Short mmCIF file of C-alpha atoms and ligand atoms in Angstrom, two decimals:
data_model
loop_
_atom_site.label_atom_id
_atom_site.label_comp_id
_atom_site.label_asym_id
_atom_site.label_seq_id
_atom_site.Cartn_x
_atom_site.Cartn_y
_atom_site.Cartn_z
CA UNK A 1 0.00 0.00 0.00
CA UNK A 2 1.21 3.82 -0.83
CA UNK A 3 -0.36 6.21 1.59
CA UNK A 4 -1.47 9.19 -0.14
CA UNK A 5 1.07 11.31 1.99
CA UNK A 6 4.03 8.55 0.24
CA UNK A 7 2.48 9.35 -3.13
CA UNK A 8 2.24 13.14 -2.70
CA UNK A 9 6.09 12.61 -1.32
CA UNK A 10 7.38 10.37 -3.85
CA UNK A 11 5.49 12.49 -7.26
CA UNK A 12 6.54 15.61 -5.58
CA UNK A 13 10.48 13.99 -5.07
CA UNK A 14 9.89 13.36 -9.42
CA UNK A 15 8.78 16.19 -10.32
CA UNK A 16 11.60 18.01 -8.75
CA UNK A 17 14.67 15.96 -10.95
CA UNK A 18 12.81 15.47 -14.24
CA UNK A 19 10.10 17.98 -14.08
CA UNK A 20 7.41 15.22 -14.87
CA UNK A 21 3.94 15.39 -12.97
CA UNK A 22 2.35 12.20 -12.19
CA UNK A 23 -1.15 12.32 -11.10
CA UNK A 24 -3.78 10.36 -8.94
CA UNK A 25 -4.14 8.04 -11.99
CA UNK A 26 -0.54 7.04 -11.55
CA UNK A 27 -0.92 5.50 -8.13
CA UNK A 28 -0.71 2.05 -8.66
CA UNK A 29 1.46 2.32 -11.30
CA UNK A 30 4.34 4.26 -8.89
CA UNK A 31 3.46 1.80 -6.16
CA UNK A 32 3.74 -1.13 -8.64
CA UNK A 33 7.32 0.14 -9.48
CA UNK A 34 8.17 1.06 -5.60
CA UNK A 35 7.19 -2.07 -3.92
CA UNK A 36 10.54 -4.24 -5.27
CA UNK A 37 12.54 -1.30 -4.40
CA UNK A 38 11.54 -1.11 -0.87
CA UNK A 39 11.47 -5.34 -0.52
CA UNK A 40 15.12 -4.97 -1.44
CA UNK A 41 15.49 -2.70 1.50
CA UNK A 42 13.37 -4.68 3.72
CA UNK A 43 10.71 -2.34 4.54
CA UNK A 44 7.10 -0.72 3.62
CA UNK A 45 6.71 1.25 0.23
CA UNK A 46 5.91 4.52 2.80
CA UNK A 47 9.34 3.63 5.12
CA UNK A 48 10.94 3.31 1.86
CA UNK A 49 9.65 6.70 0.77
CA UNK A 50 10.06 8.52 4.24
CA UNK A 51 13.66 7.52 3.71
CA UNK A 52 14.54 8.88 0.79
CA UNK A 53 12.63 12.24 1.37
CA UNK A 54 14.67 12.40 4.69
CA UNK A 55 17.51 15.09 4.91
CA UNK A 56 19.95 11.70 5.01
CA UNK A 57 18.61 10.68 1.85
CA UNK A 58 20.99 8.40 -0.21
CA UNK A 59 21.01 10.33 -3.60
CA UNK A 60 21.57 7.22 -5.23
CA UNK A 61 18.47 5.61 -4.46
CA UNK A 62 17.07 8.43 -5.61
CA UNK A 63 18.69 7.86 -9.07
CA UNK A 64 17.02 4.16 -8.91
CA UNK A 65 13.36 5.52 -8.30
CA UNK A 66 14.23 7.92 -11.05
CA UNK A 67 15.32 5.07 -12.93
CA UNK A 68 12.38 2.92 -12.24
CA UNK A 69 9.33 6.04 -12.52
CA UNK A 70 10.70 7.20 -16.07
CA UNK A 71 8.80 5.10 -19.11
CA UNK A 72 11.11 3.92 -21.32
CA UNK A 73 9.08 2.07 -24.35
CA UNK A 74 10.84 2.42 -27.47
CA UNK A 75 12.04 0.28 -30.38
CA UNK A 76 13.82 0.42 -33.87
CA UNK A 77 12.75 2.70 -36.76
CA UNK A 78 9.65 3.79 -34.48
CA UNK A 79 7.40 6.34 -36.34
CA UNK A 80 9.38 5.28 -40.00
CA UNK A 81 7.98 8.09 -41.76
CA UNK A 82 10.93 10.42 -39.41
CA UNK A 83 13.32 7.87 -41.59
CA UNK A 84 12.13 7.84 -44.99
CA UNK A 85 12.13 11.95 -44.47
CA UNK A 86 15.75 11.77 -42.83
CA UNK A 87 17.18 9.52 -45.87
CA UNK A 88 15.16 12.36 -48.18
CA UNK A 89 17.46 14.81 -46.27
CA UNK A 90 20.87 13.16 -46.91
CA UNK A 91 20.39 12.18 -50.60
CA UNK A 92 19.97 16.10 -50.81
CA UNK A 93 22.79 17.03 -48.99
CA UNK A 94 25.36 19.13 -51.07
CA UNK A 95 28.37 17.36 -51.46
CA UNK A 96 31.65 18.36 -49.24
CA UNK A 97 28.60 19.49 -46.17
CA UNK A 98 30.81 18.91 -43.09
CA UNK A 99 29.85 16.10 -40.65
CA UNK A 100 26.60 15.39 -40.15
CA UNK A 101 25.69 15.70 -36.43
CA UNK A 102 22.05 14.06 -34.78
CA UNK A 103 20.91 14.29 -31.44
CA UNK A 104 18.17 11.60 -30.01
CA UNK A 105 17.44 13.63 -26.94
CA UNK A 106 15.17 11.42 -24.88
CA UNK A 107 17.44 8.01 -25.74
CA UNK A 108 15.75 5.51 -23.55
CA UNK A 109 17.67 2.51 -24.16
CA UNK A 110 19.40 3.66 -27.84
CA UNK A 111 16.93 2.14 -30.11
CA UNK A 112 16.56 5.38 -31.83
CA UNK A 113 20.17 6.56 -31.70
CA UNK A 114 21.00 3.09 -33.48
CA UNK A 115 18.15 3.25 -36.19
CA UNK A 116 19.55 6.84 -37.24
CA UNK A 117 22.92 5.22 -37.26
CA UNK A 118 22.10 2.53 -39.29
CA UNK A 119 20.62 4.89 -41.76
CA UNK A 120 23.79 7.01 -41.95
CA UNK A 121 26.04 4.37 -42.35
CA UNK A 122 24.05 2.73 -45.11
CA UNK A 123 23.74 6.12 -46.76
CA UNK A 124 27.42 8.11 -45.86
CA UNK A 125 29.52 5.09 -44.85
CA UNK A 126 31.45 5.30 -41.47
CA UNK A 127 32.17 8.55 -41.64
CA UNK A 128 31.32 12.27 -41.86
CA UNK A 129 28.51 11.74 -39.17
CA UNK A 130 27.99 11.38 -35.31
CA UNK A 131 25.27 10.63 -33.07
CA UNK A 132 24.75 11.90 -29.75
CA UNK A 133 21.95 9.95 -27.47
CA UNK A 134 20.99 11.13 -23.96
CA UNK A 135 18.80 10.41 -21.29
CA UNK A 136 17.14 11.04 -17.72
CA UNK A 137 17.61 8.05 -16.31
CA UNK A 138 21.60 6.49 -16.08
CA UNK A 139 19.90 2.92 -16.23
CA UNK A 140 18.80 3.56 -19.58
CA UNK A 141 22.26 5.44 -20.71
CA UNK A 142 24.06 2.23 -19.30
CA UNK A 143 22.01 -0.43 -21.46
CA UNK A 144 22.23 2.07 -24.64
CA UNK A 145 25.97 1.99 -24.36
CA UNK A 146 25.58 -1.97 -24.07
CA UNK A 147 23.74 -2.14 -27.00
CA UNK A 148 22.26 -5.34 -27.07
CA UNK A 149 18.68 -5.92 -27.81
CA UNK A 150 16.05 -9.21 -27.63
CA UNK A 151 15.35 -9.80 -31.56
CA UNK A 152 11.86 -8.34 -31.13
CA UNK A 153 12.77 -5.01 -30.66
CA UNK A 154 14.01 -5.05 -34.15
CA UNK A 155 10.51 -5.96 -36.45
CA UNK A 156 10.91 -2.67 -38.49
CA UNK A 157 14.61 -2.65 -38.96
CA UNK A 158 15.37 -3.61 -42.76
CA UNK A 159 16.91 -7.00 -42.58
CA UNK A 160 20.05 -6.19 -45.02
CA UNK A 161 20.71 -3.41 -41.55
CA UNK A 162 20.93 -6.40 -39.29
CA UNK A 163 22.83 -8.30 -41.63
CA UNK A 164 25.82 -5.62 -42.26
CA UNK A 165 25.85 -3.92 -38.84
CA UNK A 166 24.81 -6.35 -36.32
CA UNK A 167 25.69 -9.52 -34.37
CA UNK A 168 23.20 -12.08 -33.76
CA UNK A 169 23.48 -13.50 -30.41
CA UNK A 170 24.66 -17.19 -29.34
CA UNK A 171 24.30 -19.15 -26.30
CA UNK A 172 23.26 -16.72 -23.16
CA UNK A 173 22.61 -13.97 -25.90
CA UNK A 174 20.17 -16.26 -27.63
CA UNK A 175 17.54 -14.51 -28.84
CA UNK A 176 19.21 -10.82 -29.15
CA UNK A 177 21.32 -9.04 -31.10
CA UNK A 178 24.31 -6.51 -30.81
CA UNK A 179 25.08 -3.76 -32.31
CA UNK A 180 28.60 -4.04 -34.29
CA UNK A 181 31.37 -2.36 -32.98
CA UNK A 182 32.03 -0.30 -36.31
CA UNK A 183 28.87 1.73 -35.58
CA UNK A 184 28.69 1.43 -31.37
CA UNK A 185 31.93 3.28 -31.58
CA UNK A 186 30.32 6.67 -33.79
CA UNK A 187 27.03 6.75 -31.01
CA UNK A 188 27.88 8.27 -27.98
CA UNK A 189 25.08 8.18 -24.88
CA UNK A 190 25.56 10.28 -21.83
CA UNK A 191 22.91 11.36 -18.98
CA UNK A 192 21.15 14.80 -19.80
CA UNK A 193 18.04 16.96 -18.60
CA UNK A 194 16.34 18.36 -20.71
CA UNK A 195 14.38 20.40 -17.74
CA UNK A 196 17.65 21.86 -16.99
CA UNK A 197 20.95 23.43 -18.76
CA UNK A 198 22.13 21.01 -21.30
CA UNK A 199 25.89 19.42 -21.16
CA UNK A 200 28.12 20.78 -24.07
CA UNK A 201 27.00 18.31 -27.06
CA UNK A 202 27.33 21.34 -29.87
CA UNK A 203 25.02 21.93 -32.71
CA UNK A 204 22.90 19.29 -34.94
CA UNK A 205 21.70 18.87 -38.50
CA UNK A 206 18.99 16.75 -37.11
CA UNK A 207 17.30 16.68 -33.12
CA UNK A 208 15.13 13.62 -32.41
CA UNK A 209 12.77 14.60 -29.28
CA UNK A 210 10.01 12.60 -29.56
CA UNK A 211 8.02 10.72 -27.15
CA UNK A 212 9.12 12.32 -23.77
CA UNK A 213 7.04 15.78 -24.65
CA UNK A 214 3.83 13.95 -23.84
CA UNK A 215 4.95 13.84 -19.77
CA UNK A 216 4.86 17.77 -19.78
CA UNK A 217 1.97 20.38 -19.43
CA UNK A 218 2.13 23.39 -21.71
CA UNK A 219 4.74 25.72 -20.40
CA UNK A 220 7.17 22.41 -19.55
CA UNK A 221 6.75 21.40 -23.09
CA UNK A 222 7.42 24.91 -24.74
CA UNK A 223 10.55 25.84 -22.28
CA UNK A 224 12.02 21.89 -23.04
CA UNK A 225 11.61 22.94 -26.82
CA UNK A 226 13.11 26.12 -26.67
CA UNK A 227 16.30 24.20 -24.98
CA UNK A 228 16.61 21.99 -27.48
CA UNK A 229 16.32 24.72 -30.43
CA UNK A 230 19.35 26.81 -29.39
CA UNK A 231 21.00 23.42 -30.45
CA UNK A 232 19.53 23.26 -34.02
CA UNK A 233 21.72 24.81 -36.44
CA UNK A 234 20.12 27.85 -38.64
CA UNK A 235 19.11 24.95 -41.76
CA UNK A 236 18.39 21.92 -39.17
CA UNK A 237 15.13 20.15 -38.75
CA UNK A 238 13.80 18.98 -35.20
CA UNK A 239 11.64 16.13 -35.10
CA UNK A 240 8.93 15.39 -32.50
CA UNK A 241 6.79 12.56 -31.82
CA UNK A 242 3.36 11.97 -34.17
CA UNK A 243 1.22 12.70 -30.75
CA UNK A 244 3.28 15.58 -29.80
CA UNK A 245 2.03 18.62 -32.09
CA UNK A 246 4.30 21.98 -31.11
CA UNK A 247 1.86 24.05 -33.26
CA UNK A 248 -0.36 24.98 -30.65
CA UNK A 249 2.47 26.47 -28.50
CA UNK A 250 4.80 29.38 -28.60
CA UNK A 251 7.58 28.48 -30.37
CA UNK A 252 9.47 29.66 -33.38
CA UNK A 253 9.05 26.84 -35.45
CA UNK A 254 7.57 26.29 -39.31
CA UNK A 255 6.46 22.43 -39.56
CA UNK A 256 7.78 21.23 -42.68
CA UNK A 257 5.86 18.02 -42.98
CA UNK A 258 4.36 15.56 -40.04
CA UNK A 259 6.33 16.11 -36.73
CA UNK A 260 9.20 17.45 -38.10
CA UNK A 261 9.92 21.65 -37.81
CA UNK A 262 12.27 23.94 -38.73
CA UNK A 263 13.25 26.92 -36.47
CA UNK A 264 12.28 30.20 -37.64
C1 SAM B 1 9.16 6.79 -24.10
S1 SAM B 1 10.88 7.09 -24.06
C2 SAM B 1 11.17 7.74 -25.69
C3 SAM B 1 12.30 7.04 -26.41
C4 SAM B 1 12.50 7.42 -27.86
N1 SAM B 1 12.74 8.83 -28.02
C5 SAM B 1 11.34 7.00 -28.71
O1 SAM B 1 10.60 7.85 -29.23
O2 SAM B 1 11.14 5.79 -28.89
C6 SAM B 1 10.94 8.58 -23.04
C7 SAM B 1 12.32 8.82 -22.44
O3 SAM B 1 12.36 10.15 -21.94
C8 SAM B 1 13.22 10.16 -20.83
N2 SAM B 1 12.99 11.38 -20.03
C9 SAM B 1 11.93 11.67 -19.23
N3 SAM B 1 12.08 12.87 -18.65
C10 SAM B 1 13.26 13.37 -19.11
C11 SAM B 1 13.98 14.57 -18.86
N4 SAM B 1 13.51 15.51 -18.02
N5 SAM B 1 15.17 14.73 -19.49
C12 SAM B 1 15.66 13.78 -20.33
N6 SAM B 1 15.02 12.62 -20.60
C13 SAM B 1 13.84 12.42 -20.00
C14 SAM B 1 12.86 8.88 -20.09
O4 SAM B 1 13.90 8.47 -19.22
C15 SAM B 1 12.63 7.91 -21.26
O5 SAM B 1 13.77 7.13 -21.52
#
């Protein structure tokens, strides 16, 4: 049981590192995802929470509740309409354009940071391009960088991708695959809120922030947008998730065609 003091506690403790409000209709879901936490420790989901809102909180059980309250559901070429429009970008790139830089800004476990990467090595080779992924939650960061994945995951990924780049897994790794080390090596992942000033990652072609507006009201979504823009260079394109329209809020963006802008 979650008292509704524990819930009030634990949403409020959330909302305060990733700037994500959880209601009422999110109680059994946050207990759900407490309750192993707070078996591990030996104690009730509300002693678990009175602990780590305590002034002796352990900040890194903090980063495990974090961990454990962020949704992570993602998988390959998600939304594949954002990569038939990104391989229309690239076949009109001018030749001698400098390296080609993309951001995945809400990473989750790398499946979309690999799917661009896959696309830019099949269309530039290994080089002339980079891809940055980053993430909330350091659990998610950690199995991006591992970059092995249960076969499933992959349905929409063209099989000649899997073929070139990846490594089907044997024994233990049954049933997964990994991502070769060729293009593991040209995606970096590293920890990043977007609620709050951004590490030093430089400018992108090409920002992928989709699926992570959706946990914001209004104002959270527009200031996370405006963030991510200062990134964009002047001729880059930001693409958002299908649900996650930006034309009904202030912004200084064009859309160019579904979910996909250009600053203006
Ligand atoms: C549903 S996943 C989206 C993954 C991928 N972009 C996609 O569309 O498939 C949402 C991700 O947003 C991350 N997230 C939530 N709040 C965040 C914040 N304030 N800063 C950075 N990432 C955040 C979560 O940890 C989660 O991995």
């Amino acid at each position: 049981m979650l008292s509704h003091q524990s819930f009030e506690a634990v949403t409020d403790l959330f909302h305060s590192v990733s700037g994500i409000r959880l209601n009422e209709t999110k109680r059994a879901l946050v207990a759900g995802r407490l309750q192993k936490l707070a078996q591990e420790k030996g104690c009730s989901i509300d002693a678990y929470v009175q602990s780590l809102t305590s002034a002796h909180a352990d900040p890194q059980e903090v980063v495990r509740v974090v961990d454990k309250l962020t949704t992570n559901e993602t998988y390959f070429f998600r939304e594949p309409q954002h990569f038939e429009f990104l391989a229309k970008l690239l076949d009109q790139r001018p030749a001698g354009a400098g390296e080609f830089r993309v951001w995945s800004a809400a990473s989750s476990s790398g499946e979309e940071a690999y799917s661009i990467a896959l696309l830019l090595a099949d269309k530039l080779g290994l080089t002339g391009w980079q891809v940055i992924g980053t993430d909330l939650s350091t659990a998610m960061v950690d199995s991006a960088r591992a970059a092995l994945y249960p076969m499933e995951r992959a349905r929409k990924t063209p099989t000649e991708y899997l073929k070139r780049w990846c490594l089907k897994g044997h024994a233990d790794q049954e049933g997964h695959f990994l991502i070769g080390r060729e293009l593991r090596e040209r995606v970096r992942f590293q920890t990043a809120n977007l609620t709050q000033a951004l590490p030093e990652i430089g400018q992108f072609d090409v920002i992928f922030l989709r699926n992570v507006l959706i946990y914001f009201d209004p104002p959270g979504k527009t200031d996370i947008v405006r963030r991510v823009l200062a990134r964009l260079k002047p001729d880059g394109h930001l693409f958002a998730g299908h649900a996650e329209s930006l034309t009904n809020l202030d912004l200084p963006v064009r859309s160019v065609t579904s979910a996909v802008y250009v600053h203006v």
